[in-house]
Amino acid sequence: MTFSTHDLRRFIDATVGRDARPLLLQTMGHFDGPGHAVDLGCGPGNDVLALLAAGWTVDAFDVHALAIETTAARAAERGLGDGLRTTIARFSEVELAPRSADLIHAGFSLPFTTADEFRTIWRAIADALRDGGRFVGQLFGVNDTWAKDPDRQELTAFTRRDVDALLAPFEVEHLEEVDRDGVTATGTEKHWHVFHIIAKRT
């Protein structure tokens, strides 16, 4: 899913400089040391910077050039650019080498896909993780406001049974379902139905 330049700028302005997502930090703590990470939908780069600062190398993907430019510039400002490789791409265009990643992060990004695109990127994620590697990220549930919006055709949502089936090949280290009212990053009220996931390839 792509956003207008105005909406993307609002999102980046509202989120740039925030701390890395707690679930990502929790996942990083499961490893003995840094490795190679992939960030799918890197946005302004808050999570990428946390990985780089901890010694990880990172491949960061986003469909929006502004997000990639922001992430790369912030990494360079901190002297962390050598560990970062960035690519502008839709998820259906992302190429991940088999067994190449220790950690794949998708912070609130995978839901913004068509069903076909999601199946493609989910297979790529599973194939790209090394043994002992982990996926960390979020999927939307069917009760989410955006899942019920007919104008959001590039959005995929799941039931709990769907999520359990997706995660069946993995060792599930964390699975939290949140189904409540809240606000978006830019302050708009909405109902959130989200699955927060840490899944380990065994």
PDB file of C-alpha atoms in Angstrom:
ATOM      1  CA  MET A   1       0.000   0.000   0.000  1.00  0.00           C
ATOM      2  CA  THR A   2       1.276   3.436  -0.871  1.00  0.00           C
ATOM      3  CA  PHE A   3       0.402   6.720   0.807  1.00  0.00           C
ATOM      4  CA  SER A   4       0.110  10.199  -0.625  1.00  0.00           C
ATOM      5  CA  THR A   5       3.148  12.424  -0.119  1.00  0.00           C
ATOM      6  CA  HIS A   6       1.136  14.523   2.340  1.00  0.00           C
ATOM      7  CA  ASP A   7      -0.013  11.533   4.424  1.00  0.00           C
ATOM      8  CA  LEU A   8       3.455  10.003   4.400  1.00  0.00           C
ATOM      9  CA  ARG A   9       5.047  13.244   5.536  1.00  0.00           C
ATOM     10  CA  ARG A  10       2.507  13.518   8.363  1.00  0.00           C
ATOM     11  CA  PHE A  11       3.309   9.958   9.448  1.00  0.00           C
ATOM     12  CA  ILE A  12       7.070  10.468   9.354  1.00  0.00           C
ATOM     13  CA  ASP A  13       6.848  13.793  11.170  1.00  0.00           C
ATOM     14  CA  ALA A  14       4.681  12.154  13.862  1.00  0.00           C
ATOM     15  CA  THR A  15       6.914   9.122  14.385  1.00  0.00           C
ATOM     16  CA  VAL A  16      10.513  10.092  13.577  1.00  0.00           C
ATOM     17  CA  GLY A  17      12.683  10.004  16.676  1.00  0.00           C
ATOM     18  CA  ARG A  18      10.456   7.650  18.639  1.00  0.00           C
ATOM     19  CA  ASP A  19      12.032   4.775  20.524  1.00  0.00           C
ATOM     20  CA  ALA A  20      12.297   1.443  18.773  1.00  0.00           C
ATOM     21  CA  ARG A  21       9.270  -0.778  19.208  1.00  0.00           C
ATOM     22  CA  PRO A  22       9.423  -2.717  22.496  1.00  0.00           C
ATOM     23  CA  LEU A  23       8.623  -6.015  20.788  1.00  0.00           C
ATOM     24  CA  LEU A  24      11.664  -5.628  18.535  1.00  0.00           C
ATOM     25  CA  LEU A  25      13.885  -4.848  21.515  1.00  0.00           C
ATOM     26  CA  GLN A  26      12.481  -7.902  23.297  1.00  0.00           C
ATOM     27  CA  THR A  27      13.305 -10.046  20.275  1.00  0.00           C
ATOM     28  CA  MET A  28      16.847  -8.708  20.026  1.00  0.00           C
ATOM     29  CA  GLY A  29      17.310  -9.804  23.629  1.00  0.00           C
ATOM     30  CA  HIS A  30      16.698 -13.425  22.630  1.00  0.00           C
ATOM     31  CA  PHE A  31      19.962 -13.491  20.649  1.00  0.00           C
ATOM     32  CA  ASP A  32      23.442 -14.005  22.085  1.00  0.00           C
ATOM     33  CA  GLY A  33      24.766 -11.193  19.898  1.00  0.00           C
ATOM     34  CA  PRO A  34      24.086  -9.213  16.740  1.00  0.00           C
ATOM     35  CA  GLY A  35      23.545 -10.790  13.358  1.00  0.00           C
ATOM     36  CA  HIS A  36      21.843  -9.846  10.124  1.00  0.00           C
ATOM     37  CA  ALA A  37      18.367  -8.309  10.171  1.00  0.00           C
ATOM     38  CA  VAL A  38      15.762  -7.357   7.599  1.00  0.00           C
ATOM     39  CA  ASP A  39      13.283  -4.532   8.219  1.00  0.00           C
ATOM     40  CA  LEU A  40      10.204  -4.692   6.003  1.00  0.00           C
ATOM     41  CA  GLY A  41       8.491  -1.318   5.840  1.00  0.00           C
ATOM     42  CA  CYS A  42      11.155   0.645   7.702  1.00  0.00           C
ATOM     43  CA  GLY A  43       9.293   3.970   7.823  1.00  0.00           C
ATOM     44  CA  PRO A  44      11.429   6.722   9.393  1.00  0.00           C
ATOM     45  CA  GLY A  45      14.015   4.185  10.568  1.00  0.00           C
ATOM     46  CA  ASN A  46      13.548   4.165  14.333  1.00  0.00           C
ATOM     47  CA  ASP A  47      13.810   0.382  14.514  1.00  0.00           C
ATOM     48  CA  VAL A  48      16.615   0.220  11.960  1.00  0.00           C
ATOM     49  CA  LEU A  49      18.689   2.632  14.042  1.00  0.00           C
ATOM     50  CA  ALA A  50      18.234   0.487  17.155  1.00  0.00           C
ATOM     51  CA  LEU A  51      19.448  -2.575  15.285  1.00  0.00           C
ATOM     52  CA  LEU A  52      22.441  -0.772  13.788  1.00  0.00           C
ATOM     53  CA  ALA A  53      23.413   0.743  17.137  1.00  0.00           C
ATOM     54  CA  ALA A  54      23.407  -2.758  18.646  1.00  0.00           C
ATOM     55  CA  GLY A  55      25.827  -4.005  15.992  1.00  0.00           C
ATOM     56  CA  TRP A  56      23.415  -5.642  13.575  1.00  0.00           C
ATOM     57  CA  THR A  57      23.686  -5.303   9.817  1.00  0.00           C
ATOM     58  CA  VAL A  58      20.350  -4.385   8.262  1.00  0.00           C
ATOM     59  CA  ASP A  59      18.604  -4.634   4.912  1.00  0.00           C
ATOM     60  CA  ALA A  60      15.793  -2.061   5.053  1.00  0.00           C
ATOM     61  CA  PHE A  61      12.899  -2.061   2.585  1.00  0.00           C
ATOM     62  CA  ASP A  62      10.097   0.425   2.020  1.00  0.00           C
ATOM     63  CA  VAL A  63       7.912   1.258  -0.951  1.00  0.00           C
ATOM     64  CA  HIS A  64       8.266   4.985  -0.262  1.00  0.00           C
ATOM     65  CA  ALA A  65      11.432   6.802  -1.333  1.00  0.00           C
ATOM     66  CA  LEU A  66      10.946   9.384   1.435  1.00  0.00           C
ATOM     67  CA  ALA A  67      11.045   6.662   4.102  1.00  0.00           C
ATOM     68  CA  ILE A  68      14.212   5.146   2.651  1.00  0.00           C
ATOM     69  CA  GLU A  69      15.869   8.555   2.313  1.00  0.00           C
ATOM     70  CA  THR A  70      14.968   9.445   5.903  1.00  0.00           C
ATOM     71  CA  THR A  71      16.267   6.144   7.265  1.00  0.00           C
ATOM     72  CA  ALA A  72      19.538   6.323   5.325  1.00  0.00           C
ATOM     73  CA  ALA A  73      20.171   9.949   6.292  1.00  0.00           C
ATOM     74  CA  ARG A  74      19.554   9.299   9.986  1.00  0.00           C
ATOM     75  CA  ALA A  75      21.891   6.290   9.939  1.00  0.00           C
ATOM     76  CA  ALA A  76      24.613   8.298   8.199  1.00  0.00           C
ATOM     77  CA  GLU A  77      24.280  11.147  10.705  1.00  0.00           C
ATOM     78  CA  ARG A  78      25.037   8.665  13.487  1.00  0.00           C
ATOM     79  CA  GLY A  79      27.949   6.999  11.708  1.00  0.00           C
ATOM     80  CA  LEU A  80      25.947   3.805  11.240  1.00  0.00           C
ATOM     81  CA  GLY A  81      25.544   3.851   7.478  1.00  0.00           C
ATOM     82  CA  ASP A  82      28.121   1.144   6.749  1.00  0.00           C
ATOM     83  CA  GLY A  83      25.887  -1.516   8.267  1.00  0.00           C
ATOM     84  CA  LEU A  84      22.803  -0.519   6.295  1.00  0.00           C
ATOM     85  CA  ARG A  85      21.563  -1.442   2.842  1.00  0.00           C
ATOM     86  CA  THR A  86      18.306   0.150   1.650  1.00  0.00           C
ATOM     87  CA  THR A  87      15.913  -0.770  -1.138  1.00  0.00           C
ATOM     88  CA  ILE A  88      12.766   0.902  -2.460  1.00  0.00           C
ATOM     89  CA  ALA A  89      10.338  -1.926  -3.231  1.00  0.00           C
ATOM     90  CA  ARG A  90       6.844  -3.247  -2.748  1.00  0.00           C
ATOM     91  CA  PHE A  91       6.687  -6.414  -0.679  1.00  0.00           C
ATOM     92  CA  SER A  92       5.921  -8.415  -3.822  1.00  0.00           C
ATOM     93  CA  GLU A  93       9.238  -7.194  -5.239  1.00  0.00           C
ATOM     94  CA  VAL A  94      11.387  -7.871  -2.171  1.00  0.00           C
ATOM     95  CA  GLU A  95      14.065 -10.475  -2.792  1.00  0.00           C
ATOM     96  CA  LEU A  96      15.473 -12.269   0.254  1.00  0.00           C
ATOM     97  CA  ALA A  97      18.138 -14.931  -0.094  1.00  0.00           C
ATOM     98  CA  PRO A  98      17.277 -18.288   1.497  1.00  0.00           C
ATOM     99  CA  ARG A  99      18.571 -18.725   5.058  1.00  0.00           C
ATOM    100  CA  SER A 100      20.145 -15.258   5.028  1.00  0.00           C
ATOM    101  CA  ALA A 101      18.522 -13.514   8.007  1.00  0.00           C
ATOM    102  CA  ASP A 102      18.702 -13.961  11.752  1.00  0.00           C
ATOM    103  CA  LEU A 103      15.856 -11.534  12.397  1.00  0.00           C
ATOM    104  CA  ILE A 104      13.076 -10.219  10.166  1.00  0.00           C
ATOM    105  CA  HIS A 105      11.077  -7.288  11.502  1.00  0.00           C
ATOM    106  CA  ALA A 106       7.813  -5.997  10.044  1.00  0.00           C
ATOM    107  CA  GLY A 107       6.435  -3.346  12.380  1.00  0.00           C
ATOM    108  CA  PHE A 108       2.780  -2.740  11.458  1.00  0.00           C
ATOM    109  CA  SER A 109       3.657  -3.102   7.774  1.00  0.00           C
ATOM    110  CA  LEU A 110       2.612  -6.564   6.555  1.00  0.00           C
ATOM    111  CA  PRO A 111      -1.139  -5.868   6.839  1.00  0.00           C
ATOM    112  CA  PHE A 112      -0.865  -3.248   4.083  1.00  0.00           C
ATOM    113  CA  THR A 113      -0.826  -5.840   1.309  1.00  0.00           C
ATOM    114  CA  THR A 114      -3.243  -7.675  -0.918  1.00  0.00           C
ATOM    115  CA  ALA A 115      -3.881 -11.298  -0.003  1.00  0.00           C
ATOM    116  CA  ASP A 116      -1.692 -12.488  -2.877  1.00  0.00           C
ATOM    117  CA  GLU A 117       1.096 -10.101  -1.939  1.00  0.00           C
ATOM    118  CA  PHE A 118       0.947 -11.238   1.676  1.00  0.00           C
ATOM    119  CA  ARG A 119       1.265 -14.901   0.697  1.00  0.00           C
ATOM    120  CA  THR A 120       4.308 -14.056  -1.411  1.00  0.00           C
ATOM    121  CA  ILE A 121       6.138 -12.111   1.278  1.00  0.00           C
ATOM    122  CA  TRP A 122       5.211 -14.576   4.051  1.00  0.00           C
ATOM    123  CA  ARG A 123       6.780 -17.424   2.072  1.00  0.00           C
ATOM    124  CA  ALA A 124       9.846 -15.261   1.489  1.00  0.00           C
ATOM    125  CA  ILE A 125      10.116 -14.542   5.214  1.00  0.00           C
ATOM    126  CA  ALA A 126       9.904 -18.215   6.147  1.00  0.00           C
ATOM    127  CA  ASP A 127      12.510 -19.168   3.549  1.00  0.00           C
ATOM    128  CA  ALA A 128      14.898 -16.336   4.451  1.00  0.00           C
ATOM    129  CA  LEU A 129      15.145 -17.082   8.163  1.00  0.00           C
ATOM    130  CA  ARG A 130      18.085 -19.145   9.305  1.00  0.00           C
ATOM    131  CA  ASP A 131      17.523 -21.939  11.819  1.00  0.00           C
ATOM    132  CA  GLY A 132      17.024 -20.162  15.128  1.00  0.00           C
ATOM    133  CA  GLY A 133      16.086 -16.949  13.333  1.00  0.00           C
ATOM    134  CA  ARG A 134      13.047 -14.979  14.368  1.00  0.00           C
ATOM    135  CA  PHE A 135      10.201 -13.051  12.801  1.00  0.00           C
ATOM    136  CA  VAL A 136       8.851 -10.155  14.847  1.00  0.00           C
ATOM    137  CA  GLY A 137       5.963  -7.991  13.792  1.00  0.00           C
ATOM    138  CA  GLN A 138       2.247  -7.402  13.691  1.00  0.00           C
ATOM    139  CA  LEU A 139      -0.739  -8.688  11.745  1.00  0.00           C
ATOM    140  CA  PHE A 140      -4.195  -7.103  11.771  1.00  0.00           C
ATOM    141  CA  GLY A 141      -7.305  -8.917  12.950  1.00  0.00           C
ATOM    142  CA  VAL A 142     -10.683  -8.878  11.235  1.00  0.00           C
ATOM    143  CA  ASN A 143     -12.194  -6.510  13.828  1.00  0.00           C
ATOM    144  CA  ASP A 144      -9.765  -3.708  12.991  1.00  0.00           C
ATOM    145  CA  THR A 145     -11.377  -0.508  11.684  1.00  0.00           C
ATOM    146  CA  TRP A 146      -9.180  -0.517   8.609  1.00  0.00           C
ATOM    147  CA  ALA A 147     -10.026  -4.153   7.841  1.00  0.00           C
ATOM    148  CA  LYS A 148     -13.683  -3.128   7.509  1.00  0.00           C
ATOM    149  CA  ASP A 149     -12.979  -0.120   5.278  1.00  0.00           C
ATOM    150  CA  PRO A 150     -14.001  -0.960   1.669  1.00  0.00           C
ATOM    151  CA  ASP A 151     -11.673   1.753   0.364  1.00  0.00           C
ATOM    152  CA  ARG A 152      -8.652  -0.092   1.783  1.00  0.00           C
ATOM    153  CA  GLN A 153      -8.373  -2.838  -0.795  1.00  0.00           C
ATOM    154  CA  GLU A 154      -4.656  -3.325  -0.153  1.00  0.00           C
ATOM    155  CA  LEU A 155      -5.115  -4.569   3.402  1.00  0.00           C
ATOM    156  CA  THR A 156      -5.125  -8.129   4.686  1.00  0.00           C
ATOM    157  CA  ALA A 157      -6.593  -9.153   8.048  1.00  0.00           C
ATOM    158  CA  PHE A 158      -6.792 -12.458   9.882  1.00  0.00           C
ATOM    159  CA  THR A 159      -8.786 -14.416  12.429  1.00  0.00           C
ATOM    160  CA  ARG A 160      -6.988 -15.993  15.380  1.00  0.00           C
ATOM    161  CA  ARG A 161      -7.320 -19.359  13.643  1.00  0.00           C
ATOM    162  CA  ASP A 162      -5.658 -17.897  10.538  1.00  0.00           C
ATOM    163  CA  VAL A 163      -2.755 -16.603  12.615  1.00  0.00           C
ATOM    164  CA  ASP A 164      -2.312 -19.929  14.385  1.00  0.00           C
ATOM    165  CA  ALA A 165      -2.117 -21.648  10.990  1.00  0.00           C
ATOM    166  CA  LEU A 166       0.465 -19.176   9.687  1.00  0.00           C
ATOM    167  CA  LEU A 167       2.617 -19.731  12.755  1.00  0.00           C
ATOM    168  CA  ALA A 168       2.282 -23.522  12.864  1.00  0.00           C
ATOM    169  CA  PRO A 169       5.746 -24.122  11.307  1.00  0.00           C
ATOM    170  CA  PHE A 170       7.396 -21.863  13.900  1.00  0.00           C
ATOM    171  CA  GLU A 171       8.062 -21.949  17.612  1.00  0.00           C
ATOM    172  CA  VAL A 172       5.835 -19.159  18.906  1.00  0.00           C
ATOM    173  CA  GLU A 173       7.698 -17.224  21.583  1.00  0.00           C
ATOM    174  CA  HIS A 174       5.159 -14.416  21.883  1.00  0.00           C
ATOM    175  CA  LEU A 175       1.601 -14.017  20.612  1.00  0.00           C
ATOM    176  CA  GLU A 176      -0.580 -11.253  22.010  1.00  0.00           C
ATOM    177  CA  GLU A 177      -3.976 -10.347  20.588  1.00  0.00           C
ATOM    178  CA  VAL A 178      -5.145  -6.764  21.182  1.00  0.00           C
ATOM    179  CA  ASP A 179      -8.752  -5.863  20.324  1.00  0.00           C
ATOM    180  CA  ARG A 180      -9.574  -2.380  21.627  1.00  0.00           C
ATOM    181  CA  ASP A 181     -10.160   1.255  20.758  1.00  0.00           C
ATOM    182  CA  GLY A 182      -7.135   3.524  20.405  1.00  0.00           C
ATOM    183  CA  VAL A 183      -5.509   6.122  18.174  1.00  0.00           C
ATOM    184  CA  THR A 184      -3.226   6.045  15.154  1.00  0.00           C
ATOM    185  CA  ALA A 185       0.307   7.435  15.042  1.00  0.00           C
ATOM    186  CA  THR A 186      -1.123  10.729  13.787  1.00  0.00           C
ATOM    187  CA  GLY A 187      -3.792  10.932  16.502  1.00  0.00           C
ATOM    188  CA  THR A 188      -6.885   9.640  14.687  1.00  0.00           C
ATOM    189  CA  GLU A 189      -9.249   7.480  16.747  1.00  0.00           C
ATOM    190  CA  LYS A 190      -9.781   3.916  15.507  1.00  0.00           C
ATOM    191  CA  HIS A 191     -10.397   0.376  16.714  1.00  0.00           C
ATOM    192  CA  TRP A 192      -7.262  -1.745  16.769  1.00  0.00           C
ATOM    193  CA  HIS A 193      -7.301  -5.500  16.321  1.00  0.00           C
ATOM    194  CA  VAL A 194      -3.670  -6.551  16.229  1.00  0.00           C
ATOM    195  CA  PHE A 195      -1.636  -9.714  16.723  1.00  0.00           C
ATOM    196  CA  HIS A 196       1.842  -9.024  18.132  1.00  0.00           C
ATOM    197  CA  ILE A 197       4.173 -11.870  17.190  1.00  0.00           C
ATOM    198  CA  ILE A 198       7.622 -13.271  17.883  1.00  0.00           C
ATOM    199  CA  ALA A 199       8.120 -16.555  16.024  1.00  0.00           C
ATOM    200  CA  LYS A 200      11.294 -18.634  15.866  1.00  0.00           C
ATOM    201  CA  ARG A 201      12.344 -20.872  13.002  1.00  0.00           C
ATOM    202  CA  THR A 202      13.446 -24.219  14.392  1.00  0.00           C
TER     203      THR A 202
END
